[in-house]
C-alpha cells in the first residue's frame, strides 16, 4: 500500500515570529520613556504654578500692608469743616432746585412760559382806528393792563373780541374797562414880557382813551 505525503501543507512550514522578545522589550522601553517625559512635563508645570502662587501670595501681602497704611493715614486725618459745609449747602441747593422743577412739571407755579406769548398775541391785533399806548403784566399774569386810543369807542369792543380768539387771552376776564375822551388844551403862548399865558379854553380830542384792567379780584359783575 502506498501513501502520498503533501510536503506543501502549511502545517509543515516554519512559522515566522512577528513579536520577538527584543521587539517587545524595545516597545516597553519606548512606553516607559514616554511616561517619563509626560511626568517630567507635569512636574515642570507644577513648579511653575507653585512659583506663580508664591508670587501672588507675596503681592497680596504687599497690597494688604499698603491698604492698612493708607487706612491708618486716612483715619487719622480730620475732615475739612469748610468742605463739609460746602457739600451740605450744595445738597440743599440741589434739593430746592429739584423741588421747584417738580412743581413746574406739575404746573403748581402757574405761568411757565413767560410773558412773551401775550406780547405776540397783542402784536397780531390790527384794528383800524385803534392803537395801543401801553401794556403791563405782573405776577403770574394775575394783573394785566392794556392802554390805548381809538377813534370810536366801538373799536374797543372789537379789540376785546379779537383778544378772546387768542389762546393766551382765552381765559382772561377783564375786571375793569375805562373809556374817556380827554380834553385838549390850547398851547401856551409867551408874551413880550416873558410871561406865560395859558388859554382857559379846552376842546375835546378826536379820539378816546381806554384802559383794560384784569386783576386777581375777579371780573366785575
Short mmCIF file of C-alpha atoms in Angstrom, two decimals:
data_model
loop_
_atom_site.label_atom_id
_atom_site.label_comp_id
_atom_site.label_asym_id
_atom_site.label_seq_id
_atom_site.Cartn_x
_atom_site.Cartn_y
_atom_site.Cartn_z
CA UNK A 1 0.00 0.00 0.00
CA UNK A 2 1.37 3.43 -0.90
CA UNK A 3 0.58 6.83 0.74
CA UNK A 4 1.21 10.27 -0.66
CA UNK A 5 2.66 12.92 1.61
CA UNK A 6 1.98 16.61 0.73
CA UNK A 7 5.08 18.47 1.68
CA UNK A 8 3.36 21.81 0.85
CA UNK A 9 0.95 21.53 3.76
CA UNK A 10 1.09 24.77 5.89
CA UNK A 11 1.33 22.67 8.99
CA UNK A 12 4.80 21.57 7.94
CA UNK A 13 6.01 25.13 7.14
CA UNK A 14 8.25 27.04 9.57
CA UNK A 15 6.14 29.69 11.38
CA UNK A 16 7.59 33.28 11.35
CA UNK A 17 7.68 35.04 14.73
CA UNK A 18 6.40 38.63 14.41
CA UNK A 19 6.94 39.73 18.06
CA UNK A 20 10.19 38.63 19.41
CA UNK A 21 11.38 39.26 22.95
CA UNK A 22 13.70 42.01 21.75
CA UNK A 23 10.90 43.79 19.93
CA UNK A 24 8.64 43.68 22.94
CA UNK A 25 11.42 44.97 25.18
CA UNK A 26 12.06 47.90 22.86
CA UNK A 27 8.36 48.78 22.74
CA UNK A 28 8.17 48.65 26.52
CA UNK A 29 11.18 50.94 26.74
CA UNK A 30 9.54 53.48 24.43
CA UNK A 31 6.38 53.44 26.53
CA UNK A 32 8.36 53.98 29.72
CA UNK A 33 10.30 56.80 28.09
CA UNK A 34 7.04 58.49 27.01
CA UNK A 35 5.64 58.16 30.53
CA UNK A 36 8.80 59.70 31.99
CA UNK A 37 8.57 62.61 29.55
CA UNK A 38 4.90 63.20 30.44
CA UNK A 39 5.59 63.17 34.18
CA UNK A 40 8.55 65.49 33.64
CA UNK A 41 6.29 67.97 31.83
CA UNK A 42 3.75 67.75 34.63
CA UNK A 43 6.47 68.38 37.20
CA UNK A 44 7.64 71.44 35.26
CA UNK A 45 4.12 72.83 35.08
CA UNK A 46 3.61 72.16 38.80
CA UNK A 47 6.78 74.05 39.70
CA UNK A 48 5.73 76.98 37.50
CA UNK A 49 2.27 77.13 39.07
CA UNK A 50 3.79 76.90 42.55
CA UNK A 51 6.10 79.82 41.72
CA UNK A 52 3.14 81.90 40.47
CA UNK A 53 1.18 81.02 43.59
CA UNK A 54 4.00 82.22 45.84
CA UNK A 55 4.25 85.45 43.82
CA UNK A 56 0.51 86.05 44.18
CA UNK A 57 0.73 85.45 47.93
CA UNK A 58 3.56 87.96 48.20
CA UNK A 59 1.67 90.51 46.09
CA UNK A 60 -1.42 90.05 48.24
CA UNK A 61 0.60 90.62 51.41
CA UNK A 62 2.19 93.78 49.97
CA UNK A 63 -1.21 95.13 48.90
CA UNK A 64 -2.72 94.42 52.31
CA UNK A 65 0.12 96.27 54.04
CA UNK A 66 -0.34 99.25 51.72
CA UNK A 67 -4.11 99.32 52.36
CA UNK A 68 -3.58 99.14 56.10
CA UNK A 69 -1.12 102.02 55.96
CA UNK A 70 -3.50 104.11 53.80
CA UNK A 71 -6.44 103.38 56.10
CA UNK A 72 -4.33 104.43 59.07
CA UNK A 73 -3.40 107.74 57.44
CA UNK A 74 -6.98 108.45 56.35
CA UNK A 75 -8.37 107.53 59.76
CA UNK A 76 -6.07 109.99 61.49
CA UNK A 77 -6.94 112.82 59.11
CA UNK A 78 -9.56 115.30 60.35
CA UNK A 79 -12.38 116.22 57.96
CA UNK A 80 -12.35 119.69 56.39
CA UNK A 81 -15.23 121.56 58.00
CA UNK A 82 -15.39 124.14 55.21
CA UNK A 83 -15.63 121.40 52.59
CA UNK A 84 -18.33 119.60 54.58
CA UNK A 85 -20.33 122.84 54.88
CA UNK A 86 -19.95 123.45 51.15
CA UNK A 87 -21.19 119.96 50.33
CA UNK A 88 -24.19 120.40 52.66
CA UNK A 89 -25.01 123.75 51.05
CA UNK A 90 -24.83 122.28 47.56
CA UNK A 91 -27.09 119.42 48.63
CA UNK A 92 -29.65 121.90 49.98
CA UNK A 93 -29.47 123.93 46.75
CA UNK A 94 -29.92 120.81 44.66
CA UNK A 95 -32.88 119.72 46.79
CA UNK A 96 -34.52 123.13 46.39
CA UNK A 97 -33.98 123.16 42.62
CA UNK A 98 -35.43 119.67 42.31
CA UNK A 99 -38.46 120.75 44.32
CA UNK A 100 -39.03 123.74 42.04
CA UNK A 101 -38.59 121.53 38.97
CA UNK A 102 -41.18 119.08 40.27
CA UNK A 103 -43.59 121.94 40.96
CA UNK A 104 -43.08 123.26 37.44
CA UNK A 105 -43.70 119.83 35.95
CA UNK A 106 -46.91 119.51 37.97
CA UNK A 107 -47.98 123.02 36.92
CA UNK A 108 -48.19 124.32 40.50
CA UNK A 109 -46.43 127.59 39.73
CA UNK A 110 -48.95 128.76 37.18
CA UNK A 111 -47.27 130.64 34.34
CA UNK A 112 -44.41 128.54 32.98
CA UNK A 113 -43.98 130.09 29.54
CA UNK A 114 -43.20 133.71 30.47
CA UNK A 115 -44.95 136.81 29.13
CA UNK A 116 -43.79 136.66 25.52
CA UNK A 117 -46.99 134.91 24.29
CA UNK A 118 -49.01 137.92 25.50
CA UNK A 119 -46.86 140.35 23.54
CA UNK A 120 -47.04 138.15 20.45
CA UNK A 121 -50.83 138.00 20.71
CA UNK A 122 -51.10 141.79 21.04
CA UNK A 123 -48.79 142.29 18.07
CA UNK A 124 -51.24 140.36 15.88
CA UNK A 125 -54.15 142.69 16.64
CA UNK A 126 -54.98 145.02 13.77
CA UNK A 127 -57.98 147.28 14.31
CA UNK A 128 -58.24 150.28 12.03
CA UNK A 129 -58.62 153.43 14.07
CA UNK A 130 -57.27 151.88 17.27
CA UNK A 131 -53.73 151.78 18.62
CA UNK A 132 -52.14 150.66 21.86
CA UNK A 133 -50.16 153.02 24.07
CA UNK A 134 -49.24 150.75 26.99
CA UNK A 135 -49.23 147.20 28.26
CA UNK A 136 -48.22 145.84 31.65
CA UNK A 137 -48.35 142.42 33.22
CA UNK A 138 -47.17 141.24 36.61
CA UNK A 139 -47.12 138.23 38.88
CA UNK A 140 -48.31 135.04 37.29
CA UNK A 141 -50.33 137.05 34.81
CA UNK A 142 -52.77 137.80 37.62
CA UNK A 143 -52.70 141.50 36.79
CA UNK A 144 -52.85 142.75 33.20
CA UNK A 145 -53.32 146.28 31.93
CA UNK A 146 -53.83 147.40 28.33
CA UNK A 147 -53.94 151.12 27.47
CA UNK A 148 -54.73 152.60 24.11
CA UNK A 149 -56.63 155.08 21.99
CA UNK A 150 -59.42 154.66 19.47
CA UNK A 151 -61.31 156.93 17.10
CA UNK A 152 -64.63 155.38 18.15
CA UNK A 153 -65.49 153.60 21.42
CA UNK A 154 -66.95 150.67 19.47
CA UNK A 155 -63.44 149.74 18.33
CA UNK A 156 -62.52 148.85 21.91
CA UNK A 157 -65.20 146.15 21.97
CA UNK A 158 -63.84 144.84 18.68
CA UNK A 159 -60.36 144.59 20.21
CA UNK A 160 -61.72 142.63 23.17
CA UNK A 161 -63.49 140.17 20.86
CA UNK A 162 -60.31 139.66 18.90
CA UNK A 163 -58.29 139.06 22.04
CA UNK A 164 -60.72 136.33 23.08
CA UNK A 165 -59.68 134.43 19.94
CA UNK A 166 -56.07 134.34 21.12
CA UNK A 167 -55.31 131.18 23.19
CA UNK A 168 -53.30 133.12 25.74
CA UNK A 169 -56.19 135.56 26.35
CA UNK A 170 -58.97 132.97 26.09
CA UNK A 171 -59.36 132.60 29.86
CA UNK A 172 -58.66 136.23 30.74
CA UNK A 173 -61.59 138.17 32.23
CA UNK A 174 -61.04 141.91 32.34
CA UNK A 175 -62.34 143.35 35.58
CA UNK A 176 -62.46 146.99 34.53
CA UNK A 177 -62.90 148.95 31.33
CA UNK A 178 -62.48 152.72 31.29
CA UNK A 179 -63.20 154.88 28.25
CA UNK A 180 -62.85 158.65 28.34
CA UNK A 181 -62.38 161.48 25.90
CA UNK A 182 -59.58 163.71 27.19
CA UNK A 183 -59.62 167.48 26.91
CA UNK A 184 -57.22 169.21 24.51
CA UNK A 185 -55.85 172.47 25.97
CA UNK A 186 -54.55 175.32 23.85
CA UNK A 187 -50.79 175.65 23.55
CA UNK A 188 -49.01 178.03 25.93
CA UNK A 189 -48.22 181.41 24.42
CA UNK A 190 -45.29 183.59 25.51
CA UNK A 191 -45.91 187.33 25.68
CA UNK A 192 -43.37 190.02 25.09
CA UNK A 193 -42.57 190.40 28.78
CA UNK A 194 -41.71 186.67 29.03
CA UNK A 195 -44.89 185.88 30.94
CA UNK A 196 -46.65 182.61 30.15
CA UNK A 197 -50.35 182.73 29.41
CA UNK A 198 -52.40 179.50 29.33
CA UNK A 199 -55.67 179.58 27.47
CA UNK A 200 -58.66 178.60 29.55
CA UNK A 201 -60.46 177.13 26.60
CA UNK A 202 -60.38 173.36 26.29
CA UNK A 203 -61.50 171.33 23.30
CA UNK A 204 -62.13 167.61 23.24
CA UNK A 205 -59.81 165.30 21.29
CA UNK A 206 -60.99 163.42 18.20
CA UNK A 207 -60.20 160.11 19.92
CA UNK A 208 -61.00 158.35 23.15
CA UNK A 209 -58.58 156.80 25.58
CA UNK A 210 -59.32 153.39 27.07
CA UNK A 211 -57.87 151.16 29.76
CA UNK A 212 -58.49 147.43 30.12
CA UNK A 213 -57.62 146.03 33.53
CA UNK A 214 -57.56 142.47 34.79
CA UNK A 215 -56.61 141.76 38.40
CA UNK A 216 -56.96 138.92 40.88
CA UNK A 217 -60.21 140.31 42.29
CA UNK A 218 -62.15 138.60 39.51
CA UNK A 219 -64.47 140.01 36.82
CA UNK A 220 -66.83 142.83 37.61
CA UNK A 221 -70.44 141.66 37.68
#
